[in-house]
Structures are given as C-alpha cells and as structure tokens.
Amino acid sequence: MRKGGFSNNLNLKLNLPKEDQSIATFLTQSGTFKDGDLLVNRDGVRIVSQSEVEAPPPIKPTDDQLSLADIDIIKVIGKGNGGTVQLVQHKWTAQFFALKVIQMKIEESHRKQIAQELKINQSAQCPYVVVCYQSFYDNGSIYIILEYMDGGSLADFLKKVKKIEEPYLAALCKQVLKGLSYLHHERHIIHRDLKPSNLLINHRGEVKITDFGVSAIMENTYEEANTFVGTYNYMSPERIVGEGYDNKSDIWSLGLILLECATGKFPYSPPGQDGGWVNFYELMEAIVEGEPPSAPADQFTPEFCSFISACVQTDPKNRLSARELLEHPFIKMYEDKDIDLSSYFNDAGSPLATF
Ligand code: ATP
Ligand code: MG
C-alpha cells in the first residue's frame, strides 16, 4: 500500500546520536529498556521524557512512529457504516493495533481541513479515550491506526451478556464520564456519535471512548452529498431538529446507552415488538416530541433512576455535565465496592476478540 496524502513522515524515527544506537542502558523489572529518551518495552518503542519513565502514562508515541509498511494485517474485526476495522500487528515490536479504513473520496481542496480534524484524535491523551497513533489519507481512503481494544465494543459485549447489572454499569460509566469530562472540559470536543459501538473495552477492565472527531468528518463530508450514514438512535432531540447543540448532547446519548445496558433493550423500542421502529420518522418524533425514557423504579435503585433522569432530559440545560455526573450518588455508591470489570469482561461468554 502506498503511503501518501496528509502525513508525509510516517516512519519510525529514533533520532539518536550514532554512538547511542545500541539499546543497552538498563533493564527494569518490567522488561523495559531505556536509553536517553528512547523506551523499548512489550508495548513497542517510543520517545519519552525523563519524568515518564517510572510511571508511564497511556502509551502515546510520537507522530512519526507507525507506517503501513511496518504492519501486517491479521484479520477483519469489525465493520461499521463508514468502513472496516482490522486487527494489525507491528512487524518488529509485535504490538497489536486496530486499523480503521474509511473509504471516502475527498476533494483535494478538503484534504487539508480533514487532515487537521483527524489530528484532533491524535492529540488526545487520556486513559479513557482510545489512542489514535496515526491517520492519513491515501488514494480514496482514510486510514486511522488505533489502540487495539481486545474486548471489542460495548455493543458486542451487550450482545453476549444481554444486560449489565448496576454495580458493573456504575464502574463502566465512571470511566466513560472521565473520558467525556476530558473531551468536554479539557479539550472542548463534543463527541457527537456516542453509542455502544463507540465505547471499547479490554481485558484489563478498561473502557474507552473512540471515534470522536471521525463523526464530525463523516457528517461534514456527507452533508455535502445530502446523506448522513450512521445511526440517529442515540442522537439528542436538539440535534435531530437541527438546533445548536453542545456537550450536553453527548450526555443525552450516554443516558440512553446506560438505560439500554441496564434493561437489555433500546429505550425507544416500541413495546412488544422486536423489529424496532417500522418508520424512522416515528422514532425521530418520539425522541423529539415524546416524554424522555426513564428507568423503571421497581427494577432499579433510586440512584440509578435519578442518574438516568439527570442525563435524559429534553432540555439540554436540565442535563448534568460529565463533571457533575462523576459526583452523582449512582457513581459514588459503588466506588468502595472494588468492582472487578476485568474479570467481568473476561468471564462473559466467548473469549475476547484476540487473534
Ligand atoms: P458506525 O460506522 O455506524 O459508527 P461502528 O462504530 O460499529 O458503527 P466502526 O467504528 O467502524 O463502526 O467499528 C466497527 C467495529 O469494530 C466496532 O463495533 C468494534 O467491534 C470494532 N472496533 C473498532 N475499533 C476498534 C479498536 N480500536 N479495537 C478493537 N475493536 C475495534
Ligand atoms: Mg465506531
């Protein structure tokens, strides 16, 4: 595959003086080699600052680390409306990544702008947000190299377990709120497409948000063609009617996701029918005009019901922010219970999506 387009500098650059090229300085207990600013461990090679060495933050290599020429494709792990996601392996560090390929013809004049939007993904540094290592456009496709999350998405997981009980949901939700809090309050980014398939999990019990920024690109691009490819199911009423929207739009989506996880079905499904909404406009009307859904008080704790209601309010001003929700009693009540999401994810059904 030919490299091209946005990123002209994709190959690994070590930038070491010649005499330092032998990586033999010291070996820590965790099997990490460190030489000056170069760190080599089971996660790969990266350039670090001195302060990172003892307690590394989430892996965030430099922009120059990965190239398509350096990776082997293992298998397809998922397909969305926009493209395909493949499990890939770095040839010489053996580290796994997820490669997302979105086929999209982009006018030459648009490319610069899209390159910049993709860079938003790359600059995010938060343990609750999927790391984007590299992105570029080549010959009609956008390529995005992402952190590989071996548990797949929350949508995949929910298919296996059907429902998620409150204690696990609280632990999972806390991580999503931390990710949202980072995106909203530190980076001023609205996700715009929060849904179960954009929350990814791994064997360590981590939950991370993915595909922020991508939805903006997809939307802007398809807007021109007058089509939107994707789901409106989790979209807030103000977005559906085309009003201005802000962070609170993501909070609406979060509320619906949690309710779906808790009850095992999408909150707007018409009762007694499995097939979902016959008419797409009926669903849109129900979201915009109808009473917002709520958690049944006879099946869930008052804290959970109150949490859902704090998210799923028709007027965005009445929804709490991610930061406020982190302090909500639903999150707090399970905090000292040591909820083990790692075992929960690993024990549920079939093995995680490894190779
Ligand atoms: P849409 O295209 O409507 O946004 P989607 O989110 O399901 O839907 P993709 O983002 O292309 O589409 O992802 C498809 C699937 O690939 C996900 O549901 C998930 O199972 C898997 N996947 C995506 N990213 C990763 C990743 N970084 N690590 C592991 N699996 C992933
Ligand atoms: Mg996605």
mmCIF file of N, CA and C and ligand atoms in Angstrom, residues 100 195 197-198 210-211, ligand 2:
data_model
loop_
_atom_site.group_PDB
_atom_site.id
_atom_site.type_symbol
_atom_site.label_atom_id
_atom_site.label_comp_id
_atom_site.label_asym_id
_atom_site.label_seq_id
_atom_site.Cartn_x
_atom_site.Cartn_y
_atom_site.Cartn_z
ATOM 1 N N LYS A 100 -8.378 1.299 11.116
ATOM 2 C CA LYS A 100 -9.707 1.629 10.592
ATOM 3 C C LYS A 100 -9.560 2.239 9.211
ATOM 4 N N LYS A 195 -22.276 6.042 21.244
ATOM 5 C CA LYS A 195 -23.195 4.903 21.131
ATOM 6 C C LYS A 195 -22.420 3.668 21.568
ATOM 7 N N SER A 197 -21.324 1.085 20.190
ATOM 8 C CA SER A 197 -20.206 0.590 19.367
ATOM 9 C C SER A 197 -19.007 1.527 19.409
ATOM 10 N N ASN A 198 -19.174 2.715 19.990
ATOM 11 C CA ASN A 198 -18.035 3.627 20.115
ATOM 12 C C ASN A 198 -17.464 3.667 21.536
ATOM 13 N N THR A 210 -14.143 5.996 21.690
ATOM 14 C CA THR A 210 -13.472 6.098 20.398
ATOM 15 C C THR A 210 -14.327 6.857 19.381
ATOM 16 N N ASP A 211 -13.725 7.177 18.269
ATOM 17 C CA ASP A 211 -14.413 7.779 17.118
ATOM 18 C C ASP A 211 -14.931 9.193 17.324
HETATM 19 MG MG MG B 2 -17.171 3.334 15.726
#
